[in-house]
Short mmCIF file of N, CA and C in Angstrom, two decimals:
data_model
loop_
_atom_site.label_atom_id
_atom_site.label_comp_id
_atom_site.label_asym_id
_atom_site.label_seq_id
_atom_site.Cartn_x
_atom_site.Cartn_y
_atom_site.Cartn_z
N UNK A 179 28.43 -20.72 -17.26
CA UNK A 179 28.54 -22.08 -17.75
C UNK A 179 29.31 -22.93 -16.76
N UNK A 180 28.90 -23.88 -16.79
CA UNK A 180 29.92 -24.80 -15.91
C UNK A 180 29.66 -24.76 -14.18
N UNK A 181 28.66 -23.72 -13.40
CA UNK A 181 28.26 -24.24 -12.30
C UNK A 181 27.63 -24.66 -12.04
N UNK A 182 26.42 -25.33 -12.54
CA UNK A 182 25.30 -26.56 -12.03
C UNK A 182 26.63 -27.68 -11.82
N UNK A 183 27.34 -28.16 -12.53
CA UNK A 183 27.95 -29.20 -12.73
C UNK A 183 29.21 -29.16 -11.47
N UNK A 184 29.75 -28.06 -11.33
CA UNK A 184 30.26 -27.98 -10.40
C UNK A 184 29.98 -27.81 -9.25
N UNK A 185 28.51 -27.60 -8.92
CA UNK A 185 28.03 -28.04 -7.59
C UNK A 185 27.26 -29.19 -7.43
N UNK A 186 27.47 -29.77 -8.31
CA UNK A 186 26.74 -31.29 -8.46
C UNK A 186 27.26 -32.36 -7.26
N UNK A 187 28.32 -32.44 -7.05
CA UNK A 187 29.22 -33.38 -6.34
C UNK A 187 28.84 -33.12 -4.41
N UNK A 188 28.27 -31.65 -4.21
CA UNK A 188 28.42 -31.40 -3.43
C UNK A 188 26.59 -31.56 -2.93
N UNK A 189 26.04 -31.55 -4.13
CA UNK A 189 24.79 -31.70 -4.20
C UNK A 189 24.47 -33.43 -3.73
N UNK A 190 25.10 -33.80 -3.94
CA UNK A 190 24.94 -35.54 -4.16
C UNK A 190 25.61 -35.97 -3.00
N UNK A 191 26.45 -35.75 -2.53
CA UNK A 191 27.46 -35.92 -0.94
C UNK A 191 26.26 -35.62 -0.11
N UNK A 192 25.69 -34.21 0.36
CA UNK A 192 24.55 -33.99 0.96
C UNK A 192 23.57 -34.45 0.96
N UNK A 193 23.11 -35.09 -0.21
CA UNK A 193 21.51 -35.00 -0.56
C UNK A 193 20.67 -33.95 -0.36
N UNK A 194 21.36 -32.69 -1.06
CA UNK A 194 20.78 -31.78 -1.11
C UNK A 194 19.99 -31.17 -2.23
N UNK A 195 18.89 -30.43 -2.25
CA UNK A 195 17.84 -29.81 -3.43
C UNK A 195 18.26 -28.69 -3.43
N UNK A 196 18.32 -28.57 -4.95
CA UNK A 196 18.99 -26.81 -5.19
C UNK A 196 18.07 -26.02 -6.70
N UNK A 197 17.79 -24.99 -6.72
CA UNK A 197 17.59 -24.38 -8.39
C UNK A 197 18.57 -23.26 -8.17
N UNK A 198 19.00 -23.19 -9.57
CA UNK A 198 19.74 -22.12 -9.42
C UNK A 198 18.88 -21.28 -10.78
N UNK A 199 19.53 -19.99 -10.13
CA UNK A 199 18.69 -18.23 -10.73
C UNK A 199 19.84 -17.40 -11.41
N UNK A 200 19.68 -16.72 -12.37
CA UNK A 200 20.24 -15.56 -12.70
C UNK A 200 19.64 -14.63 -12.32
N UNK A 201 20.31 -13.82 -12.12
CA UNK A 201 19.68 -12.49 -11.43
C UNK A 201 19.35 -11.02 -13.07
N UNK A 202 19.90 -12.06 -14.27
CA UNK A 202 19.47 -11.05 -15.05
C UNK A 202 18.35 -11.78 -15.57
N UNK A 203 17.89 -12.54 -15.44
CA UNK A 203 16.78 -13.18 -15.09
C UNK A 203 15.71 -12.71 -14.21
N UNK A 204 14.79 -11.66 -14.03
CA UNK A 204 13.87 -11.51 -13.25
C UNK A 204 12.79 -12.21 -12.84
N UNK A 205 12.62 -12.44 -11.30
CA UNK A 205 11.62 -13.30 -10.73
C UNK A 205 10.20 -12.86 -11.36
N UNK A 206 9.28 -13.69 -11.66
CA UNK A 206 7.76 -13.17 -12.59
C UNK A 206 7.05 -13.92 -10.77
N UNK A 207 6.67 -12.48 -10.29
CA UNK A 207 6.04 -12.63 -9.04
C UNK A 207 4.87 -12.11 -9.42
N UNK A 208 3.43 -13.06 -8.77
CA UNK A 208 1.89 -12.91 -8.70
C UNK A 208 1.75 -12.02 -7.43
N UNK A 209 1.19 -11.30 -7.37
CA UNK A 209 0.49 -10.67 -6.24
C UNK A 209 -0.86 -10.46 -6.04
N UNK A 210 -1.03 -11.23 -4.27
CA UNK A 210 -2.09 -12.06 -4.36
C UNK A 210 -3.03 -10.32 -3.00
N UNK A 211 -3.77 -9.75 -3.46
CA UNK A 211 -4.70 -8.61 -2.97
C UNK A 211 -5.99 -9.19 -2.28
N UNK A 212 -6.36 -8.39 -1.37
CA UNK A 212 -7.94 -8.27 -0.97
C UNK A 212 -8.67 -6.87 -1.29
N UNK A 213 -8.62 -6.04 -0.06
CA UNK A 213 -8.98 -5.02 0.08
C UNK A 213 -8.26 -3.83 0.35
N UNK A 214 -7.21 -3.90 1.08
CA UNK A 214 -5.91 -2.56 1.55
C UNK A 214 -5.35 -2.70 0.50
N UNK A 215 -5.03 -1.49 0.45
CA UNK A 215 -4.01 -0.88 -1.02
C UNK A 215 -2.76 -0.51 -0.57
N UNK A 216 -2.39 -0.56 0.59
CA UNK A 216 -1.00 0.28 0.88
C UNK A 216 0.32 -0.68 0.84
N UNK A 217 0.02 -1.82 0.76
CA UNK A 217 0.97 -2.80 0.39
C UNK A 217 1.23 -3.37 -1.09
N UNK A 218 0.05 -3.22 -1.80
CA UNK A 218 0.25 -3.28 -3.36
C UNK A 218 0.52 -2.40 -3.72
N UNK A 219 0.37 -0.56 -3.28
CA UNK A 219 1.10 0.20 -3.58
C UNK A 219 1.94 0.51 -3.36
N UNK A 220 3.14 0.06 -2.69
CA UNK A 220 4.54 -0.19 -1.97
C UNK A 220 5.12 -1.04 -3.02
N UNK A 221 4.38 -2.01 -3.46
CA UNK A 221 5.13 -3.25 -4.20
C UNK A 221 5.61 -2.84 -5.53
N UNK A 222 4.17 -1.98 -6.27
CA UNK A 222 3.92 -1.46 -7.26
C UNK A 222 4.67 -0.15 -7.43
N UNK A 223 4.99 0.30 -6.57
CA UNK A 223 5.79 1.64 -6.49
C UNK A 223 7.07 1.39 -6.99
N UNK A 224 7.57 0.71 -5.72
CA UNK A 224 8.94 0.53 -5.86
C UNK A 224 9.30 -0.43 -7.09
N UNK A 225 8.17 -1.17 -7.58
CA UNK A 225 8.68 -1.79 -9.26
C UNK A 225 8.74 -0.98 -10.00
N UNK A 226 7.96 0.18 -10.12
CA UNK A 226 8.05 0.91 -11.61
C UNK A 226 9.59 2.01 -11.17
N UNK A 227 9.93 2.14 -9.64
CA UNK A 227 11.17 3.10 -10.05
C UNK A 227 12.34 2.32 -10.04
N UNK A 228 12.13 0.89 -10.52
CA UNK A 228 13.04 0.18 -10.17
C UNK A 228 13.91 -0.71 -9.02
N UNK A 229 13.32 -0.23 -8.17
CA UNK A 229 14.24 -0.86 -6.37
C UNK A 229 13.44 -2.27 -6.85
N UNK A 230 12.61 -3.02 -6.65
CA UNK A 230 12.36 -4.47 -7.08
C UNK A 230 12.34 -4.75 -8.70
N UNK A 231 13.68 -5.28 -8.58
CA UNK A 231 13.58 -5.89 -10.13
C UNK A 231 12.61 -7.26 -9.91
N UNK A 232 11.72 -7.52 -10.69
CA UNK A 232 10.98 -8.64 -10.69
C UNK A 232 9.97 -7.88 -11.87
N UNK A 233 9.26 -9.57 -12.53
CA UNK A 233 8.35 -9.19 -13.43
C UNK A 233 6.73 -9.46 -12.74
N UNK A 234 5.96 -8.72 -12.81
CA UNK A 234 4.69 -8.72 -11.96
C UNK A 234 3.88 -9.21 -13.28
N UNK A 235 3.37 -10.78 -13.88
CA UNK A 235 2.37 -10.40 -14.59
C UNK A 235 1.11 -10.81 -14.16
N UNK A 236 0.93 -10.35 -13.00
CA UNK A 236 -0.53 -10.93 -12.90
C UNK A 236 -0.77 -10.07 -11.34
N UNK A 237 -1.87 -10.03 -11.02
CA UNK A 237 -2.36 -9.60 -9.89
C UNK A 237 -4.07 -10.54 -9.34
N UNK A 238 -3.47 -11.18 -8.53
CA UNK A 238 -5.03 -11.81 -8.07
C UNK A 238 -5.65 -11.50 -6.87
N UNK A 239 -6.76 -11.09 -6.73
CA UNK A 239 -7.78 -11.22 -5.54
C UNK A 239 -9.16 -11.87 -5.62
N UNK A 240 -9.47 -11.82 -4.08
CA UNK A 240 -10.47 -12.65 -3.86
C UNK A 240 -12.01 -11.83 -3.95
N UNK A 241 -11.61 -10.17 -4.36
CA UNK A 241 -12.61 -9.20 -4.52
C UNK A 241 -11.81 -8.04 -5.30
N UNK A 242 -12.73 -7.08 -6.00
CA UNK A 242 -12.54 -6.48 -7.15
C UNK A 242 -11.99 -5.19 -6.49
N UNK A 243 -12.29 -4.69 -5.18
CA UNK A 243 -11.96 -3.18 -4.68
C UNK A 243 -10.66 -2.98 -5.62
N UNK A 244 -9.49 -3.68 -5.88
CA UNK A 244 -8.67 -3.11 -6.16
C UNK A 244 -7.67 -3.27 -7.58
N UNK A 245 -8.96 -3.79 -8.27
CA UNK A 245 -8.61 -3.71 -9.87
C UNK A 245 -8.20 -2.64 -10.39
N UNK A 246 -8.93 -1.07 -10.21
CA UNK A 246 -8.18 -0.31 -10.81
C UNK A 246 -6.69 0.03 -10.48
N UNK A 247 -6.47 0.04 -9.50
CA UNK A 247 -4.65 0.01 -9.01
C UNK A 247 -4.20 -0.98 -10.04
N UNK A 248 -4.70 -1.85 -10.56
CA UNK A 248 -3.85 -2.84 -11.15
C UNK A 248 -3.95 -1.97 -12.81
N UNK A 249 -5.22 -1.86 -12.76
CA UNK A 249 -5.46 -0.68 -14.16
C UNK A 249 -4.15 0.30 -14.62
N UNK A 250 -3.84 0.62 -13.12
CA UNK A 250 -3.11 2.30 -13.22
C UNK A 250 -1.70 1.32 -13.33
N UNK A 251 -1.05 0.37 -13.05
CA UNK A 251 -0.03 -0.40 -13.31
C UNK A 251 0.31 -0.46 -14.73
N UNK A 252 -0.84 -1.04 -15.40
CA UNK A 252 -0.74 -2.00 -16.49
C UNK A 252 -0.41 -3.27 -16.48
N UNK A 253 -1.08 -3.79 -15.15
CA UNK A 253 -0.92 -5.13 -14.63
C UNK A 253 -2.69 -6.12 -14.93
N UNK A 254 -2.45 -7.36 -15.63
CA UNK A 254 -3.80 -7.83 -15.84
C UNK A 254 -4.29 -8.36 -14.12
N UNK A 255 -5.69 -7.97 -13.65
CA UNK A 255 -6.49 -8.64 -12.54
C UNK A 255 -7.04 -9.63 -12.81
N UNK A 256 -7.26 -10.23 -12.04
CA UNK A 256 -7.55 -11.41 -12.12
C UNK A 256 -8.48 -11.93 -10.64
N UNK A 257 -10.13 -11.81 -10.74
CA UNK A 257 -10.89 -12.04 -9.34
C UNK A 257 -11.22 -13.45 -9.63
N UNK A 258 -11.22 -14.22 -8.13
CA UNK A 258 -11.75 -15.31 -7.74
C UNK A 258 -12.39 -14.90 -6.41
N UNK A 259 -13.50 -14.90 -6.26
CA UNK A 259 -14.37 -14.86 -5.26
C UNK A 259 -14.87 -15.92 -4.45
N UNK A 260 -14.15 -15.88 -3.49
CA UNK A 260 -13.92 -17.07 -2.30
C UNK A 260 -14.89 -17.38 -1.13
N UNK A 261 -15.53 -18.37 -1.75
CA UNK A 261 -16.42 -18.59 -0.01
C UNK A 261 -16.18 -20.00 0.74
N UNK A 262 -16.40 -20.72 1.73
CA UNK A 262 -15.99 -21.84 2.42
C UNK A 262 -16.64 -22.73 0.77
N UNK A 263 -17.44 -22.75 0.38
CA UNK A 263 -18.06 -23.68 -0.64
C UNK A 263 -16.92 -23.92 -1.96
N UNK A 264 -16.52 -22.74 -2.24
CA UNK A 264 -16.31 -22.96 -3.30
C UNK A 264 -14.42 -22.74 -3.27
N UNK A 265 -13.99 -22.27 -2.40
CA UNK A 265 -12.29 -22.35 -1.70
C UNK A 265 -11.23 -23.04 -2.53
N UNK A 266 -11.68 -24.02 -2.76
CA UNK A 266 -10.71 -25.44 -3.28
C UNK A 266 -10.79 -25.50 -4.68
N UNK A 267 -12.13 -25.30 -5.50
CA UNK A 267 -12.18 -24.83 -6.52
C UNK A 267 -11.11 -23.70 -7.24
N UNK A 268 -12.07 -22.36 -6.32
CA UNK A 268 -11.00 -21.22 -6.88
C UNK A 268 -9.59 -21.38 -6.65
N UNK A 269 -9.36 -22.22 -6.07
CA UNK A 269 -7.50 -21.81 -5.55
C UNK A 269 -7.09 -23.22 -7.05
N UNK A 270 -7.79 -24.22 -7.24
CA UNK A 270 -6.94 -25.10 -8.06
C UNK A 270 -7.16 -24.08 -9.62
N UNK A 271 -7.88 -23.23 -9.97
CA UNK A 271 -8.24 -21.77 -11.04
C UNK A 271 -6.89 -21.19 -11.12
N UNK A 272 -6.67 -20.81 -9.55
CA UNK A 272 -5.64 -20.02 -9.67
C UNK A 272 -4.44 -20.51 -10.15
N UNK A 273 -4.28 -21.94 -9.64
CA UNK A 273 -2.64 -22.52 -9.59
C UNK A 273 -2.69 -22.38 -11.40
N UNK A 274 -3.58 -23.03 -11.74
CA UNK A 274 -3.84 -23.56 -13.38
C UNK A 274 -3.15 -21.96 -13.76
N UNK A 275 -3.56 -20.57 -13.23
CA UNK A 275 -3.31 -19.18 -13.91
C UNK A 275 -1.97 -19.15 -13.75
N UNK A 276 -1.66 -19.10 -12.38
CA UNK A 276 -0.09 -18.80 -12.02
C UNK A 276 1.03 -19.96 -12.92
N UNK A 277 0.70 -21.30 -13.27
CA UNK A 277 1.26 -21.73 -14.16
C UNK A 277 1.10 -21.26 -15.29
N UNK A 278 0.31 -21.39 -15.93
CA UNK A 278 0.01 -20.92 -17.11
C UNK A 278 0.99 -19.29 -17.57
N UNK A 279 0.99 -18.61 -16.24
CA UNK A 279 1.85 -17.42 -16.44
C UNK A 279 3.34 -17.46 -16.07
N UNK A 280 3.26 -19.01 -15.84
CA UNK A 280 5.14 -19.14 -15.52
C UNK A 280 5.16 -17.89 -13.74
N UNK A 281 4.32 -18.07 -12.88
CA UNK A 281 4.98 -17.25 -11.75
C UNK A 281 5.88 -18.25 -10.85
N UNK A 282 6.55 -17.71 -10.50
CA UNK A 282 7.82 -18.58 -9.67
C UNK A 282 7.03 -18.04 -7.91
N UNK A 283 6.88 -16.97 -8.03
CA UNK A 283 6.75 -16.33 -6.78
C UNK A 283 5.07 -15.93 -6.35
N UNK A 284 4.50 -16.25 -5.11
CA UNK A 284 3.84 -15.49 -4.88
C UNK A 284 3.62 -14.58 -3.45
N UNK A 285 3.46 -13.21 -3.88
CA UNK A 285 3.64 -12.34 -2.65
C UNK A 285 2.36 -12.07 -2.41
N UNK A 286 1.82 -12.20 -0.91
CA UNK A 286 0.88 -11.84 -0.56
C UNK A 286 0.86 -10.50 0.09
N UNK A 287 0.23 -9.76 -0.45
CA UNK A 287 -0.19 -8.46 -0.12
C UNK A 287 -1.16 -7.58 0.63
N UNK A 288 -1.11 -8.11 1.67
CA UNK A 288 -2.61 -8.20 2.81
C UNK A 288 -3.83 -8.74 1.65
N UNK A 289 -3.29 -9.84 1.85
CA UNK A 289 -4.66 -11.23 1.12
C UNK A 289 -5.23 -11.60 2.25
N UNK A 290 -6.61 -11.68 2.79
CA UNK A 290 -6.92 -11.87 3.80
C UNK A 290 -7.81 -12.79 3.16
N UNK A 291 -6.90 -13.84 3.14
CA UNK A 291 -7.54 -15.50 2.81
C UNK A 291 -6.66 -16.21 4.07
N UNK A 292 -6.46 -17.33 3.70
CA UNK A 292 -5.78 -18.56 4.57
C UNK A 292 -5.63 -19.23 3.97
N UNK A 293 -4.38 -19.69 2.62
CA UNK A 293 -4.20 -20.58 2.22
C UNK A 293 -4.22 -22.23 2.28
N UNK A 294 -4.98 -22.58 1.46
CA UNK A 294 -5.02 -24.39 1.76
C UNK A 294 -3.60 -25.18 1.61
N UNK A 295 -3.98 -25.98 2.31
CA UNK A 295 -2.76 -27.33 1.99
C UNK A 295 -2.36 -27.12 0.37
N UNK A 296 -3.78 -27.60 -0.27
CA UNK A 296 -3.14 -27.44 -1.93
C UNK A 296 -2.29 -26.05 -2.38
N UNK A 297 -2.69 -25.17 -2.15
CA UNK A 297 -1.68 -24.01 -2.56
C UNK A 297 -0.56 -23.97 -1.90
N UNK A 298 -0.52 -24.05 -0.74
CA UNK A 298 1.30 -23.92 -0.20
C UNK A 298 2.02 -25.48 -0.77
N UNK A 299 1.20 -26.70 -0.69
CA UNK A 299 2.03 -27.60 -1.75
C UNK A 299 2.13 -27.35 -2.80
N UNK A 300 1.36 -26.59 -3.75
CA UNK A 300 1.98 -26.18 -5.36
C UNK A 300 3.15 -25.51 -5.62
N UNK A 301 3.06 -24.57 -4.48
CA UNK A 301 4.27 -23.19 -4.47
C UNK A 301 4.85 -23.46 -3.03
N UNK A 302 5.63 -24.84 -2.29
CA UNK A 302 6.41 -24.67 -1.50
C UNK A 302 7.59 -23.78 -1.68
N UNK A 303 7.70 -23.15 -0.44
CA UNK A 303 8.61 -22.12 -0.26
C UNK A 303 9.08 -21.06 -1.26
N UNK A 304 7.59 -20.73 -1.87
CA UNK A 304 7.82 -19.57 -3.03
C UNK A 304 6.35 -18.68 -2.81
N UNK A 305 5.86 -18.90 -1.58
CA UNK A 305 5.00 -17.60 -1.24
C UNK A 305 5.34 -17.10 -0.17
N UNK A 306 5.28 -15.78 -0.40
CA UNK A 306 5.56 -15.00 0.89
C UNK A 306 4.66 -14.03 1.45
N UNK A 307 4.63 -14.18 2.66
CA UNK A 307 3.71 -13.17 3.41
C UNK A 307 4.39 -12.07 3.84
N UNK A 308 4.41 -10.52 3.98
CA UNK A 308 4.93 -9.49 4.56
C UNK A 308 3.76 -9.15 5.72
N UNK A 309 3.97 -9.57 6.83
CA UNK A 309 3.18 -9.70 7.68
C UNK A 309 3.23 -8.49 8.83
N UNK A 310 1.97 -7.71 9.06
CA UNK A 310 2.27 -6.38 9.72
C UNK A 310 1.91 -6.83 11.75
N UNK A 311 2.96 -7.35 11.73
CA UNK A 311 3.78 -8.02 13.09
C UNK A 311 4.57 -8.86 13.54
N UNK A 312 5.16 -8.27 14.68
CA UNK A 312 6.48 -9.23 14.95
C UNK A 312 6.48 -10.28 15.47
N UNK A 313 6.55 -11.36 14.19
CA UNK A 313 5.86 -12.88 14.55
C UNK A 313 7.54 -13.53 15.58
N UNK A 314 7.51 -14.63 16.10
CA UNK A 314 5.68 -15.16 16.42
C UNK A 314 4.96 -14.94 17.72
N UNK A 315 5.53 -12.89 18.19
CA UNK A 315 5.07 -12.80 19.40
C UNK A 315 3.54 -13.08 19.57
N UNK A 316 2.84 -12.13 18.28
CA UNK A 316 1.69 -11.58 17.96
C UNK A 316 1.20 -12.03 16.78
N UNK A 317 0.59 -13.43 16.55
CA UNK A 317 0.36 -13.99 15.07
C UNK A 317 -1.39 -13.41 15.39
N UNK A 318 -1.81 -13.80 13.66
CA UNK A 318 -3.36 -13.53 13.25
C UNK A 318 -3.92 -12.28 13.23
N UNK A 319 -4.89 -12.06 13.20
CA UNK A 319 -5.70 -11.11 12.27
C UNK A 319 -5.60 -9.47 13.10
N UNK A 320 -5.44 -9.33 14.64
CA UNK A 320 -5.60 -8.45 14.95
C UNK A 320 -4.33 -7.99 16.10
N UNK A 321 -2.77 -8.18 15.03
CA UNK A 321 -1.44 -8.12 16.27
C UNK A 321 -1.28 -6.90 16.89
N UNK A 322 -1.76 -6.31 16.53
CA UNK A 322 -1.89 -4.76 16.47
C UNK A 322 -2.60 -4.35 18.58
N UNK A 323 -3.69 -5.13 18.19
CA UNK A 323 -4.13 -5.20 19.37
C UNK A 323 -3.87 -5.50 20.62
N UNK A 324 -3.50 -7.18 20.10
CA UNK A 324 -2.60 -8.04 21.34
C UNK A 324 -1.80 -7.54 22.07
N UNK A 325 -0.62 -6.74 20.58
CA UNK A 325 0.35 -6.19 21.51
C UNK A 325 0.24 -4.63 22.44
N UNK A 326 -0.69 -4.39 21.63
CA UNK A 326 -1.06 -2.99 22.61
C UNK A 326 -1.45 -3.57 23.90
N UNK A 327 -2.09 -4.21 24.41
CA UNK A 327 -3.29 -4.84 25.42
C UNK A 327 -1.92 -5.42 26.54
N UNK A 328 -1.29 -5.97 25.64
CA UNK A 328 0.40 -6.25 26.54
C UNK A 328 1.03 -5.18 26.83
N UNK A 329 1.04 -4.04 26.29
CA UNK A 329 1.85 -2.84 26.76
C UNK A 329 3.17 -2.85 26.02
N UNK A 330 3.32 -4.11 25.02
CA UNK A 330 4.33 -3.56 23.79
C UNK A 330 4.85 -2.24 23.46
N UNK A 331 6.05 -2.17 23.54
CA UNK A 331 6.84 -1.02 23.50
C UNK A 331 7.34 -0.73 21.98
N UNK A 332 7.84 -2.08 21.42
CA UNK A 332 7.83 -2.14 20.23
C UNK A 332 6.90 -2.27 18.90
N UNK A 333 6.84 -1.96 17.93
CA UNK A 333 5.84 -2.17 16.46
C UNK A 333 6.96 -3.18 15.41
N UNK A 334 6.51 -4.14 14.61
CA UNK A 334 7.41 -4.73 14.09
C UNK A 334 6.92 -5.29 12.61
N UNK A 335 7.36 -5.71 11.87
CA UNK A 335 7.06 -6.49 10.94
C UNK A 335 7.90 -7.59 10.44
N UNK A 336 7.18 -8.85 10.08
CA UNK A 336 7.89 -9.98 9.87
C UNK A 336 7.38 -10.47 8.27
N UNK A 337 8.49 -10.90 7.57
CA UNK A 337 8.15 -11.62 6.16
C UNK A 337 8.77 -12.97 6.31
N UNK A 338 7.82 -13.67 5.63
CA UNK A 338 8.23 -15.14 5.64
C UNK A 338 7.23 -15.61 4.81
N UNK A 339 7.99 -17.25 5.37
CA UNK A 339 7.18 -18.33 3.76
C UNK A 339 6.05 -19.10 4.11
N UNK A 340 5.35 -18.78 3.33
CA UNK A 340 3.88 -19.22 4.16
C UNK A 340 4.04 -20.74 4.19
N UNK A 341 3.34 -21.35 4.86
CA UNK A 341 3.13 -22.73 5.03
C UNK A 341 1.91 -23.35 5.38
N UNK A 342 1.67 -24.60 5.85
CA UNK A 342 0.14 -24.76 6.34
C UNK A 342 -0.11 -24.48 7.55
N UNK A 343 0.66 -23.87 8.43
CA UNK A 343 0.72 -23.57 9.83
C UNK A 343 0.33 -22.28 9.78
N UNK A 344 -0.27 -21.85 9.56
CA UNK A 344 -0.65 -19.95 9.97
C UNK A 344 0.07 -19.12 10.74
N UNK A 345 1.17 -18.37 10.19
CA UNK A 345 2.11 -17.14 10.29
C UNK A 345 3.41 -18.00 10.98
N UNK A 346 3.50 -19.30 10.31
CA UNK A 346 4.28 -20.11 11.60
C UNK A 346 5.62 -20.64 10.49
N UNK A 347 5.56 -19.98 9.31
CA UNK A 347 6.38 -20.20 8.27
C UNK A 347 8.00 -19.90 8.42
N UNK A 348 8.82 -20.51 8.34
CA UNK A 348 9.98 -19.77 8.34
C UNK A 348 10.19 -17.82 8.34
N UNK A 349 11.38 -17.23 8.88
CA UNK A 349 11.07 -16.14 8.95
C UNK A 349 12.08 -15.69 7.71
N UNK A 350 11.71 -14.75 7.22
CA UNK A 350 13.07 -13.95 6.27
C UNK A 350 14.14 -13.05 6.71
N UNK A 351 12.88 -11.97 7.16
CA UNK A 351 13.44 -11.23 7.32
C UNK A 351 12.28 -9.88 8.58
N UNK A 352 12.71 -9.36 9.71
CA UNK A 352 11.83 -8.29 10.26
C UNK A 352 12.59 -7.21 10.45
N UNK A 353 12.09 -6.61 11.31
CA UNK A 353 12.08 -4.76 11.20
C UNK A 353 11.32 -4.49 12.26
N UNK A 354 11.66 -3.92 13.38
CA UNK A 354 10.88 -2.87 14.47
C UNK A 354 11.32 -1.76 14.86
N UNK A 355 10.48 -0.76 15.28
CA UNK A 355 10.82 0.17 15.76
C UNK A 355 10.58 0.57 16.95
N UNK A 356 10.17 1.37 18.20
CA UNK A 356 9.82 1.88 19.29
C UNK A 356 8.53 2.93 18.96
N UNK A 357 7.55 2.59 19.92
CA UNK A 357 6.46 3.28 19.87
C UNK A 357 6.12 3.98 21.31
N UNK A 358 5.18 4.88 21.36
CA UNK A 358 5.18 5.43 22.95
C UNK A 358 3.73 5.48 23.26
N UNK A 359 2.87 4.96 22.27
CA UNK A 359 1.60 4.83 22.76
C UNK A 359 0.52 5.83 22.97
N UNK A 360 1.09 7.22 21.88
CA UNK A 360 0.87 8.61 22.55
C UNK A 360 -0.24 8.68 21.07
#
C-alpha cells in the first residue's frame, strides 16, 4: 500500500511511464509457435516444475504441427494460418484473443512470422523474442550459417523486445559459449 503514490512525485519530476507488478501476481504469457518444438518445450517444461512462475493461457500458431504439445500441457491452441493476403486480418484475431485472455506478455517461441507494425504497437515492449544468435552480430533466418562462413568461434543467444525493426529490439539478456567447429 502506499507505493504508487510514493513514486508519483518522482514520476512527474521526470516525465516518466511506469506499471507496477506484484510478483505474487503471475505474468499470463501467450506463446506464440510455428513448427520447432524445442523451445515450447523448454518454456513448458520449466513451467510445470516451477522455475517460470507465469500463467500460460493460451498458445498460438500460424500452423497446427504443434497442437498436441499444447494437448500434453493442458494449454488451449489456438491456429491462425498466415499468408501475405490475409496477415493483417489474422494478427488483428489474435490481438482481439490475447485481450480477451488478459495476456500481458508475449513470448515468441521460434514463430517464424515477422510481426507487423500493428502487433508490436498493441504489445509495445511486452513481446519477446529468445533468439538462437548473438544479435546484432548475426540477425535473420539463417545466423547459424553466417557465423560459421565467418569462422565464429563463439555460439550465442540473444532475448529481446521485438519491435518493427527485425531482431533490432532492445537486448535483455544473452549467453555464449565456445565452439570448435569439430
Amino acid at each position: 500500500d502506499g507505493i504508487q503514490e510514493a513514486i508519483q512525485p518522482l514520476v512527474d519530476r521526470f516525465g516518466m511511464e511506469f506499471e507496477l507488478h506484484y510478483s505474487d501476481r503471475p505474468a499470463r504469457v501467450a506463446l506464440f509457435v510455428t513448427k520447432d518444438n524445442h523451445c515450447v518445450y523448454d518454456l513448458l517444461s520449466r513451467h510445470e516444475s516451477g522455475e517460470l512462475s507465469m500463467g500460460i493461457p493460451l498458445i498460438v500458431s500460424n500452423r497446427e504441427d504443434l497442437s498436441p504439445i499444447a494437448e500434453r500441457f493442458g494449454i488451449p491452441f489456438y491456429h491462425f494460418p498466415i499468408t501475405k493476403e490475409t496477415k493483417a486480418d489474422q494478427e488483428r484475431k489474435e490481438i482481439e484473443l490475447l485481450r480477451e485472455h488478459r495476456v500481458g506478455t508475449i513470448v515468441l517461441a521460434r514463430y517464424m512470422q515477422i510481426l507487423s507494425p500493428m502487433m508490436t504497437e498493441a504489445f509495445p515492449s511486452r513481446i519477446i523474442n529468445i533468439h538462437h544468435s548473438f544479435l546484432p552480430a548475426f540477425p535473420g533466418a539463417r545466423p547459424y550459417h553466417s557465423a560459421h562462413k565467418r569462422g565464429v568461434k563463439l555460439v550465442g543467444a540473444t532475448s529481446h523486445y521485438v519491435t518493427e525493426d527485425l531482431d533490432e529490439g532492445p537486448i535483455i539478456a544473452q549467453g555464449v559459449t565456445s565452439v570448435s567447429h569439430r
